């Protein structure tokens, strides 16, 4: 497995601007000096430490976060920053996000944790009808741009249908919010800090399958990675593969397998789903003439269909001349 994704166990299947002294870093993000081997969970924890330490207006809250949360991503935060800035909430997702909207609207950075992405739906109205529309409906007089909603998503091989969902497509339909999903520890830290400091509300989905499995060298300093900028992480000439989050590790293995058959794959990590980087994908497909989109969410209404439709529209003559336009998904029991 490539170091781009860290060390993974073998796969079991073949108008307010926030002040900050940190500029957005391109590429891998952060200095190559002061690297530390971290798993994705620890990288998230380190990003939250930096966010709280660098801005006294930052708050972290959600169910059980004061003692670390079920995945331990918030371990040590309450001890260091106090329970007025890192605190538990009632078991009420609508209330968690609603409180975060109010907190952000008052000029703070509200970092709300939804314990599992499967339980984000009670907060759907708050995210879609309040957070996303706050700035527009007030004519930019008010906004809740300081809101970041964190939620672990995806399958882990167990947990059933209430702890394995990938609901990103629901939120990609909504103008006014950003949707971001990292693939690795280094990406998770840099992207999360960018989300927290972005002047727009963001839903940040964390691949819980990789919390402990993905390990790589992560800069210990404060760095940010650009949003809405896809990354070509593997150059190729025969087919373009596009994905996000935990699926990238599976897709890279597919690239390696295809290489043995003489097929050259170009692999792109979208990273930000809304607004997504159409230009990078378009450029790649114009080169390869073939597109395969892979994700683990339900196929019906999935975001992969949006990518496929958009690229066919932009690259119609190029894709049709190659006679291929692929779409792939990981089968779920409820498509």
XYZ file of C-alpha atoms in Angstrom:
335
model
C 0.000 0.000 0.000
C 1.309 3.414 -0.939
C 2.618 5.820 1.684
C 0.116 8.320 0.297
C -2.470 6.459 2.295
C -0.356 5.462 5.251
C 0.162 1.911 6.453
C -2.991 -0.123 6.111
C -3.622 -3.689 7.118
C -4.150 -5.982 4.109
C -7.598 -5.496 2.592
C -10.052 -8.235 3.363
C -11.583 -7.738 -0.106
C -9.440 -7.867 -3.527
C -18.858 38.314 5.199
C -16.684 37.628 8.253
C -13.153 36.627 7.696
C -11.514 34.728 10.508
C -8.106 35.959 11.508
C -5.337 33.419 11.221
C -1.611 33.609 10.766
C -1.636 30.317 8.884
C -1.711 30.404 5.115
C -3.111 27.594 3.027
C -0.357 25.202 2.034
C -0.374 23.379 -1.281
C 0.597 19.787 -1.976
C 1.084 17.527 1.012
C 0.713 20.395 3.472
C 2.913 21.461 6.312
C 6.660 21.421 6.688
C 8.540 18.202 6.016
C 10.419 18.880 9.226
C 8.931 17.897 12.563
C 7.044 14.902 11.189
C 5.376 12.467 13.557
C 3.802 9.111 12.798
C 0.073 9.454 13.514
C -3.055 7.501 12.768
C -6.076 9.346 11.410
C -7.753 9.594 14.813
C -4.665 11.219 16.342
C -4.351 13.591 13.381
C -7.919 14.767 13.971
C -7.137 15.192 17.658
C -4.040 17.230 16.849
C -6.015 19.476 14.492
C -8.607 20.120 17.207
C -5.836 20.946 19.695
C -4.395 23.490 17.264
C -7.802 25.001 16.501
C -8.596 25.482 20.184
C -5.128 26.740 21.028
C -4.883 29.207 18.145
C -8.289 30.843 18.603
C -10.044 31.350 21.968
C -13.335 31.619 20.081
C -13.190 27.913 19.167
C -15.428 25.384 20.924
C -15.754 21.602 20.578
C -18.980 19.932 21.693
C -21.119 16.862 21.147
C -22.121 13.621 22.798
C -19.378 12.323 25.125
C -16.641 14.549 23.687
C -15.395 15.782 27.060
C -13.875 12.379 27.861
C -12.713 11.633 24.330
C -15.785 10.425 22.464
C -16.494 6.878 21.334
C -13.550 6.956 18.899
C -11.264 8.953 21.252
C -10.777 11.769 18.726
C -11.300 14.421 21.420
C -9.116 12.817 24.097
C -7.333 15.359 26.301
C -9.082 18.431 24.912
C -11.248 19.118 27.962
C -8.271 18.652 30.302
C -6.209 21.200 28.391
C -8.833 23.763 27.406
C -11.467 23.328 30.087
C -15.048 22.133 30.059
C -16.362 25.541 29.078
C -14.770 25.105 25.663
C -14.962 21.311 25.284
C -18.193 19.911 26.637
C -20.818 17.206 26.384
C -24.264 17.877 25.002
C -27.588 16.077 25.421
C -28.250 13.197 23.041
C -29.987 15.464 20.524
C -28.375 16.010 17.127
C -30.845 18.727 16.177
C -29.912 20.585 19.344
C -26.169 20.070 18.795
C -26.224 21.625 15.331
C -28.781 24.272 16.295
C -26.572 25.357 19.181
C -23.576 25.378 16.848
C -25.389 27.643 14.387
C -26.148 30.131 17.147
C -22.622 29.968 18.502
C -21.139 30.547 15.041
C -23.583 33.353 14.308
C -22.155 35.183 17.337
C -18.682 35.166 15.795
C -17.296 31.933 17.245
C -15.878 28.803 15.678
C -18.292 26.036 16.550
C -16.951 22.509 16.034
C -19.883 20.145 16.511
C -19.435 16.392 16.629
C -22.151 13.998 15.498
C -21.181 10.689 17.079
C -21.978 8.653 13.929
C -22.890 10.052 10.513
C -25.895 7.708 10.595
C -27.379 9.930 13.314
C -26.948 13.220 11.483
C -30.466 13.033 10.058
C -32.278 14.549 13.080
C -30.062 17.600 12.412
C -30.815 17.611 8.685
C -33.273 20.480 8.920
C -30.849 22.604 10.944
C -28.021 22.008 8.459
C -30.062 22.338 5.263
C -32.666 24.969 6.163
C -30.735 27.033 8.694
C -26.940 26.766 8.412
C -26.827 26.588 4.608
C -29.287 29.446 4.066
C -28.349 31.785 6.942
C -26.119 34.090 4.881
C -28.348 34.184 1.794
C -31.650 34.834 3.551
C -30.181 37.773 5.491
C -28.592 39.386 2.442
C -25.156 38.703 3.939
C -25.933 40.686 7.077
C -25.584 37.532 9.178
C -23.957 34.160 8.725
C -22.887 31.048 10.604
C -19.709 30.514 8.630
C -17.817 29.429 11.726
C -19.707 26.128 11.939
C -17.983 22.801 11.280
C -19.963 19.583 11.738
C -17.709 16.527 12.174
C -19.136 13.037 11.692
C -17.495 9.589 11.276
C -18.978 7.817 8.255
C -18.788 4.564 6.310
C -18.634 0.838 6.808
C -16.146 -0.904 9.095
C -17.129 -4.533 8.496
C -19.543 -4.582 11.411
C -22.015 -2.234 13.050
C -25.023 -2.909 10.864
C -27.196 -0.426 9.078
C -27.184 2.203 11.852
C -23.398 2.550 12.050
C -22.198 2.034 8.482
C -23.865 4.625 6.252
C -22.259 7.117 3.879
C -24.767 9.989 3.663
C -22.627 12.567 1.873
C -24.862 12.763 -1.214
C -27.756 14.173 0.838
C -25.705 17.251 1.700
C -24.122 17.660 -1.729
C -27.537 18.774 -2.984
C -27.459 21.856 -0.760
C -25.980 25.213 -1.815
C -24.483 27.155 1.076
C -22.488 24.408 2.785
C -19.263 22.609 1.938
C -18.767 18.847 2.178
C -15.226 17.559 2.790
C -13.890 14.000 3.227
C -10.188 13.218 3.862
C -8.367 10.046 2.784
C -5.441 9.948 5.235
C -4.023 11.390 8.495
C -2.040 14.195 6.816
C -5.030 15.147 4.708
C -7.393 14.929 7.680
C -5.408 17.378 9.782
C -4.849 19.952 7.057
C -8.362 19.776 5.657
C -10.032 19.930 9.071
C -8.100 23.072 10.010
C -9.116 24.615 6.679
C -12.747 23.717 7.327
C -12.713 25.200 10.827
C -11.226 28.454 9.504
C -13.344 28.648 6.364
C -15.971 31.427 6.374
C -18.701 28.960 5.360
C -20.459 26.134 7.229
C -18.833 22.773 6.506
C -19.845 19.139 6.982
C -16.648 17.149 7.530
C -17.053 13.383 7.187
C -14.267 11.271 8.720
C -13.680 7.700 7.454
C -13.920 5.772 10.703
C -12.567 2.623 9.026
C -9.234 4.457 8.835
C -9.184 5.957 12.348
C -6.698 3.310 13.523
C -5.666 1.617 10.270
C -4.253 4.583 8.343
C -0.878 5.731 9.693
C 1.560 8.150 8.071
C 4.058 10.887 8.809
C 2.162 14.068 9.680
C 3.720 17.527 10.213
C 3.308 18.628 13.820
C 3.002 22.280 12.888
C -0.135 24.238 12.042
C -0.971 23.857 8.356
C -4.009 23.995 6.103
C -4.842 22.282 2.823
C -6.931 23.986 0.130
C -10.606 23.117 -0.164
C -12.287 22.464 -3.532
C -8.975 21.424 -5.044
C -8.748 17.808 -6.165
C -5.408 16.031 -6.116
C -3.995 13.786 -8.815
C -2.212 11.281 -6.637
C -1.263 8.855 -9.401
C -0.539 9.735 -13.030
C -1.907 7.518 -15.800
C -2.966 7.486 -19.439
C -5.648 4.820 -19.989
C -8.433 5.494 -17.485
C -9.302 8.131 -14.849
C -10.375 6.910 -11.404
C -12.128 9.344 -9.058
C -12.989 8.779 -5.414
C -12.839 10.182 -1.899
C -12.258 9.136 1.684
C -11.535 5.532 2.605
C -12.320 4.359 -0.917
C -9.019 5.799 -2.173
C -7.036 3.005 -0.505
C -9.124 0.407 -2.336
C -8.822 2.293 -5.602
C -5.059 2.517 -5.358
C -4.880 -1.234 -4.956
C -7.042 -1.536 -8.067
C -4.567 0.725 -9.894
C -1.686 -1.532 -8.881
C -3.577 -4.635 -10.017
C -4.480 -2.979 -13.331
C -0.859 -2.000 -13.864
C 0.071 -5.664 -13.874
C -2.310 -6.067 -16.818
C -0.719 -3.163 -18.667
C -3.461 -0.641 -17.821
C -2.271 2.824 -16.764
C -4.659 4.438 -14.254
C -4.800 8.082 -13.233
C -6.142 8.343 -9.670
C -7.806 11.506 -8.340
C -8.846 12.263 -4.771
C -11.730 14.731 -4.875
C -11.376 15.664 -1.155
C -14.077 18.347 -1.356
C -17.393 17.142 -2.773
C -19.145 20.509 -2.691
C -17.995 22.604 -4.418
C -15.965 19.983 -6.289
C -13.043 20.486 -8.652
C -14.548 19.713 -12.061
C -11.600 21.172 -13.950
C -9.057 18.670 -12.633
C -11.292 15.705 -13.431
C -12.200 17.135 -16.836
C -8.538 17.601 -17.733
C -7.754 14.026 -16.775
C -10.686 12.518 -18.694
C -9.791 14.542 -21.775
C -6.413 12.818 -21.566
C -7.549 9.251 -20.824
C -10.989 9.153 -22.468
C -12.357 6.916 -19.727
C -13.848 7.586 -16.297
C -14.537 5.326 -13.342
C -16.071 6.752 -10.173
C -15.995 4.575 -7.064
C -17.722 5.119 -3.722
C -19.252 3.020 -0.977
C -22.556 4.902 -0.698
C -25.853 3.788 -2.285
C -25.802 4.065 -6.068
C -29.251 5.652 -6.446
C -28.840 9.405 -6.256
C -25.214 8.952 -5.223
C -22.646 11.684 -5.793
C -20.834 9.476 -8.271
C -23.735 9.979 -10.675
C -23.266 13.765 -10.419
C -19.587 13.420 -11.334
C -20.365 11.067 -14.198
C -23.097 13.313 -15.610
C -21.007 16.476 -15.295
C -17.955 14.983 -16.978
C -19.961 13.417 -19.807
C -21.469 16.858 -20.404
C -18.038 18.499 -20.456
C -16.143 15.735 -22.274
C -18.865 14.206 -24.439
C -16.912 13.838 -27.661
C -13.774 12.614 -25.905
C -15.530 10.008 -23.755
C -17.774 8.745 -26.545
C -14.800 8.347 -28.887
C -13.356 5.919 -26.361
C -16.733 4.154 -26.004
C -16.392 3.977 -22.224
C -17.922 5.790 -19.299
C -17.676 3.812 -16.105
C -19.555 4.085 -12.856
C -18.915 1.767 -9.947
C -20.043 1.540 -6.364
C -19.625 -0.753 -3.418
C -22.814 -2.790 -3.133
C -25.024 -1.956 -0.175
C -28.186 -3.806 0.903
C -30.326 -0.726 0.332
C -29.694 0.827 -3.065
